[in-house]
Structures are given as structure tokens and as C-alpha cells.
Coordinates of C-alpha atoms in Angstrom, one line a residue:
X1 CA 86.8 123.6 87.4
X2 CA 88.4 124.1 84.0
X3 CA 86.8 122.1 81.2
X4 CA 88.8 120.8 78.3
X5 CA 86.8 120.8 75.0
X6 CA 87.2 117.6 73.0
X7 CA 86.7 117.8 69.3
X8 CA 85.4 114.5 68.3
X9 CA 85.4 115.1 64.6
X10 CA 87.6 113.1 62.3
X11 CA 89.9 113.1 60.5
X12 CA 90.5 116.9 60.3
X13 CA 89.3 117.4 63.9
X14 CA 91.8 114.9 65.5
X15 CA 93.2 116.8 68.5
X16 CA 97.0 116.1 69.1
X17 CA 99.0 116.0 72.3
X18 CA 102.8 116.6 72.0
X19 CA 104.2 115.3 75.2
X20 CA 107.6 115.6 76.8
X21 CA 108.4 119.2 75.6
X22 CA 111.5 120.8 77.0
X23 CA 112.4 123.7 74.7
X24 CA 110.5 127.0 74.0
X25 CA 111.1 126.4 70.2
X26 CA 109.3 123.1 70.3
X27 CA 106.4 124.5 72.3
X28 CA 106.0 127.1 69.7
X29 CA 106.3 124.6 66.8
X30 CA 103.6 122.4 68.3
X31 CA 101.3 125.2 69.0
X32 CA 101.8 126.7 65.5
X33 CA 101.2 123.4 64.0
X34 CA 97.8 123.0 65.6
X35 CA 98.5 120.8 68.7
X36 CA 95.6 120.9 71.1
X37 CA 97.7 119.8 74.1
X38 CA 101.2 120.4 75.3
X39 CA 102.6 117.9 77.8
X40 CA 105.3 118.6 80.4
X41 CA 106.9 115.6 82.2
X42 CA 107.6 115.7 85.9
X43 CA 109.5 112.3 86.4
X44 CA 113.2 112.4 87.1
X45 CA 113.9 109.0 85.3
X46 CA 112.6 110.4 82.0
X47 CA 114.9 112.0 79.5
X48 CA 112.0 114.4 79.0
X49 CA 111.9 115.5 82.7
X50 CA 111.5 119.3 83.4
X51 CA 111.9 121.1 86.6
X52 CA 109.0 123.2 88.1
X53 CA 110.8 126.4 87.0
X54 CA 111.5 125.0 83.5
X55 CA 107.9 123.9 83.2
X56 CA 106.5 127.3 84.3
X57 CA 108.6 129.0 81.7
X58 CA 107.4 126.6 78.9
X59 CA 103.8 126.9 80.0
X60 CA 103.9 130.7 80.0
X61 CA 105.1 130.4 76.4
X62 CA 102.0 128.5 75.3
X63 CA 99.3 130.5 73.5
X64 CA 95.9 130.8 74.8
X65 CA 93.6 127.9 74.0
X66 CA 96.2 125.2 74.0
X67 CA 95.7 122.9 77.1
X68 CA 99.0 122.5 79.2
X69 CA 99.3 119.1 80.7
X70 CA 101.5 118.0 83.5
X71 CA 102.5 114.3 83.5
X72 CA 103.3 112.9 87.0
X73 CA 103.9 109.4 88.2
X74 CA 102.5 108.2 91.5
X75 CA 102.7 111.8 92.9
X76 CA 102.3 112.7 96.5
X77 CA 100.0 115.5 97.6
X78 CA 103.1 117.7 98.3
X79 CA 104.5 117.1 94.8
X80 CA 101.2 118.0 93.2
X81 CA 100.9 121.2 95.4
X82 CA 104.4 122.2 94.5
X83 CA 103.9 121.9 90.8
X84 CA 100.5 123.6 90.7
X85 CA 101.6 126.5 92.9
X86 CA 104.0 127.5 90.2
X87 CA 103.0 126.0 86.8
X88 CA 99.7 127.2 85.1
X89 CA 98.4 123.8 84.1
X90 CA 95.0 122.9 82.6
X91 CA 95.1 119.2 83.2
X92 CA 97.0 116.7 85.3
X93 CA 98.1 113.3 83.6
X94 CA 98.6 110.4 85.9
X95 CA 100.9 107.9 84.3
X96 CA 101.8 105.6 87.3
X97 CA 100.0 102.8 89.2
X98 CA 97.5 105.1 90.7
X99 CA 94.4 103.2 91.8
X100 CA 90.9 104.6 90.8
X101 CA 90.5 105.7 94.4
X102 CA 93.8 107.8 94.2
X103 CA 92.7 109.2 90.9
X104 CA 89.4 110.5 92.6
X105 CA 91.3 111.9 95.4
X106 CA 93.8 113.7 93.2
X107 CA 90.9 115.2 91.0
X108 CA 89.2 116.4 94.1
X109 CA 92.4 118.0 95.4
X110 CA 93.8 119.7 92.4
X111 CA 90.4 121.0 91.0
X112 CA 91.6 120.4 87.5
X113 CA 90.6 117.7 84.9
X114 CA 92.5 114.6 85.4
X115 CA 93.6 112.1 82.6
X116 CA 94.7 108.6 83.6
X117 CA 96.9 106.5 81.6
X118 CA 96.2 102.8 81.3
X119 CA 98.7 100.4 79.8
X120 CA 97.4 97.9 77.2
X121 CA 99.2 94.9 75.9
X122 CA 96.4 92.3 75.6
X123 CA 92.6 92.0 75.7
X124 CA 92.7 91.3 79.5
X125 CA 94.1 94.7 80.2
X126 CA 90.8 96.3 78.9
X127 CA 89.1 95.0 82.0
X128 CA 90.7 97.8 84.0
X129 CA 89.2 100.7 81.9
X130 CA 85.7 101.1 83.3
X131 CA 87.0 101.7 86.9
X132 CA 89.1 104.6 85.6
X133 CA 86.4 105.8 83.3
X134 CA 84.2 106.3 86.4
X135 CA 86.6 108.6 88.2
X136 CA 88.8 110.2 85.5
X137 CA 88.0 113.1 83.0
X138 CA 89.8 111.5 80.3
X139 CA 91.6 108.1 79.5
X140 CA 94.9 107.8 77.8
X141 CA 95.3 104.3 76.3
X142 CA 99.1 103.7 76.0
X143 CA 101.2 100.6 75.3
X144 CA 102.0 98.8 78.5
X145 CA 105.6 99.3 79.5
X146 CA 107.8 96.2 79.4
X147 CA 108.3 94.5 82.8
X148 CA 111.2 96.1 84.5
X149 CA 111.2 99.2 82.3
X150 CA 112.3 102.5 84.0
X151 CA 109.7 104.5 82.2
X152 CA 105.9 103.9 82.3
X153 CA 105.5 105.5 79.0
X154 CA 107.5 107.2 76.1
X155 CA 109.1 103.8 75.2
X156 CA 108.1 104.1 71.5
X157 CA 106.0 100.8 71.8
X158 CA 102.7 100.2 70.2
X159 CA 99.9 97.7 71.0
X160 CA 97.6 96.0 68.8
X161 CA 95.1 98.7 67.9
X162 CA 92.5 96.3 67.0
X163 CA 91.9 95.6 70.6
X164 CA 90.1 98.8 71.1
X165 CA 88.5 99.2 67.6
X166 CA 84.8 99.7 68.0
X167 CA 84.9 100.0 71.8
X168 CA 82.2 102.3 73.3
X169 CA 83.8 104.6 75.7
X170 CA 82.4 106.3 78.8
X171 CA 84.8 109.2 78.7
X172 CA 86.8 111.2 76.1
X173 CA 90.0 109.2 75.4
X174 CA 93.3 109.5 73.7
X175 CA 95.5 107.0 72.0
X176 CA 99.2 106.8 72.7
X177 CA 102.2 104.4 72.2
X178 CA 104.6 104.0 69.3
X179 CA 102.8 106.6 67.2
X180 CA 104.8 108.4 64.4
X181 CA 104.1 110.6 61.5
X182 CA 104.2 107.3 59.4
X183 CA 101.6 105.4 61.3
X184 CA 99.3 107.8 63.1
X185 CA 96.7 108.1 60.2
X186 CA 96.4 104.3 60.2
X187 CA 96.0 104.2 64.0
X188 CA 93.2 106.8 63.8
X189 CA 91.5 104.9 61.1
X190 CA 91.6 101.6 63.0
X191 CA 90.6 102.9 66.4
X192 CA 88.3 105.9 65.7
X193 CA 90.5 107.9 67.9
X194 CA 89.5 111.7 68.1
X195 CA 92.8 112.4 70.1
X196 CA 96.3 111.1 69.9
X197 CA 99.4 111.5 71.9
X198 CA 103.0 111.3 70.8
X199 CA 106.4 111.8 72.5
X200 CA 109.3 109.6 71.3
X201 CA 107.7 109.4 67.8
X202 CA 108.7 113.1 67.1
X203 CA 112.2 113.0 68.5
X204 CA 115.6 112.6 66.8
X205 CA 117.1 111.3 70.0
X206 CA 115.6 110.6 73.4
X207 CA 114.1 113.8 74.9
X208 CA 115.2 115.7 71.9
X209 CA 112.2 116.9 69.9
X210 CA 112.3 117.7 66.2
X211 CA 110.2 120.6 64.9
X212 CA 109.8 119.0 61.5
X213 CA 108.6 115.7 62.9
X214 CA 106.1 117.6 65.1
X215 CA 104.6 119.3 62.1
X216 CA 104.6 116.2 60.2
X217 CA 102.8 114.1 62.8
X218 CA 100.1 116.7 63.3
X219 CA 99.5 117.0 59.7
X220 CA 99.3 113.3 59.3
X221 CA 97.0 112.9 62.3
X222 CA 94.6 115.5 61.0
X223 CA 94.6 114.1 57.4
X224 CA 96.8 116.9 56.0

């Protein structure tokens, strides 16, 4: 099994995931700016969706040492097999309604680290975290999507970061949801996050990344 190292140092050691990449130029920009993870979305409803062929090309552009993450939503075994047969991923991110049991099944099947996204809007949502910490390699704490939303993430929404301030975590975790170059430093200070994830916060239109915003976000997250 591949092990993804997590730098727990702050602020300079904050690891950044740029998610929803669709263009080689933005893969290069993210890597050059110091991203620790590059995310590729396999979800047709998303404006950031990529085909298996597109994702393979993008992943092959990534330099050694930057983790390549495939985001999937309630995937079937056949979907996972098709993606992993072609795309050299280092981690699978589950961003749907997968149960802890399904997370464990997928982790055993794919032989890669698995990150599970958990949506948070209020304190009661935190009760779901321990069950996922028991089976996933990492946890992505995201803003819960509004009821009826087409997308489970990437909606540009934040949650009250104070809900997780000071929490003791059983697994490495990543903060997501409404992060931008303007607020990511504050989010890191409030939550103690050693890892952060951004998608819409570095775009100038849905699904259209901006290299300047990518660089600004990573610099702000890392205290630059």
C-alpha cells in the first residue's frame, strides 16, 4: 500500500490540495507553487469532471512526490476498477454518501489510501466522524452541501470553523469548504489544520482554474 506522508508542521508546513484540475497548465502551476496533492474529479454533474483519458494525461504531467487524488461519488466497484486501470492515482477520495462499511470495502479493494469527505454544518454532524476515522486513512472535513444541491462539494460554502477548533483527531485530516486566498490563513489559525483543500476558491468561473489564484492560495496557506 502507498503511504502518503503528512507534514503536520504549521504554518509553513501546511499541505495544500488543489482539487478539480482539468488543464495541464494548472497542474503545473499547482505543483510549481508547492501543492502537496492534485485532485481530479470523476463526477459527471461537476463542471470539473474529467474523463478517464483526461485524468490519465493530467496525472502523468504531475511531478514525482505530488500525490494524485481521484475524487469519486458513491462509486461502484466497476467504476473504481476502470479508473484505476488507467490513471496512476495515489489516493481515492470518497465524496458521496458512502457508509463506513463501504469505505472499508473500497480501501481493501483498491489497495490505496482512502480519504473520506464528511460534510459539516452544525455540531451534531461531528458525531459521524469517529466511525469514518476508524476505517479511512484521512478525513476531509467539508461544508455540508445544501439540501437538493447537485454537487456534494465544490459549492464555495464554508462552515463555522470553531466547531472543530481544538478537536483531537484519530487520523490525519484536511479542511475544505469555502476556502480562498483571502481566508485560508485565518482558517488554519482557527482550526489548527495541517492540510487544506480548495477548488472553487481558485477559479474565475465554475471549473476554470486561475494560476494566479492557485499561487496566492498556496502562499497564504503556508504563511508566505
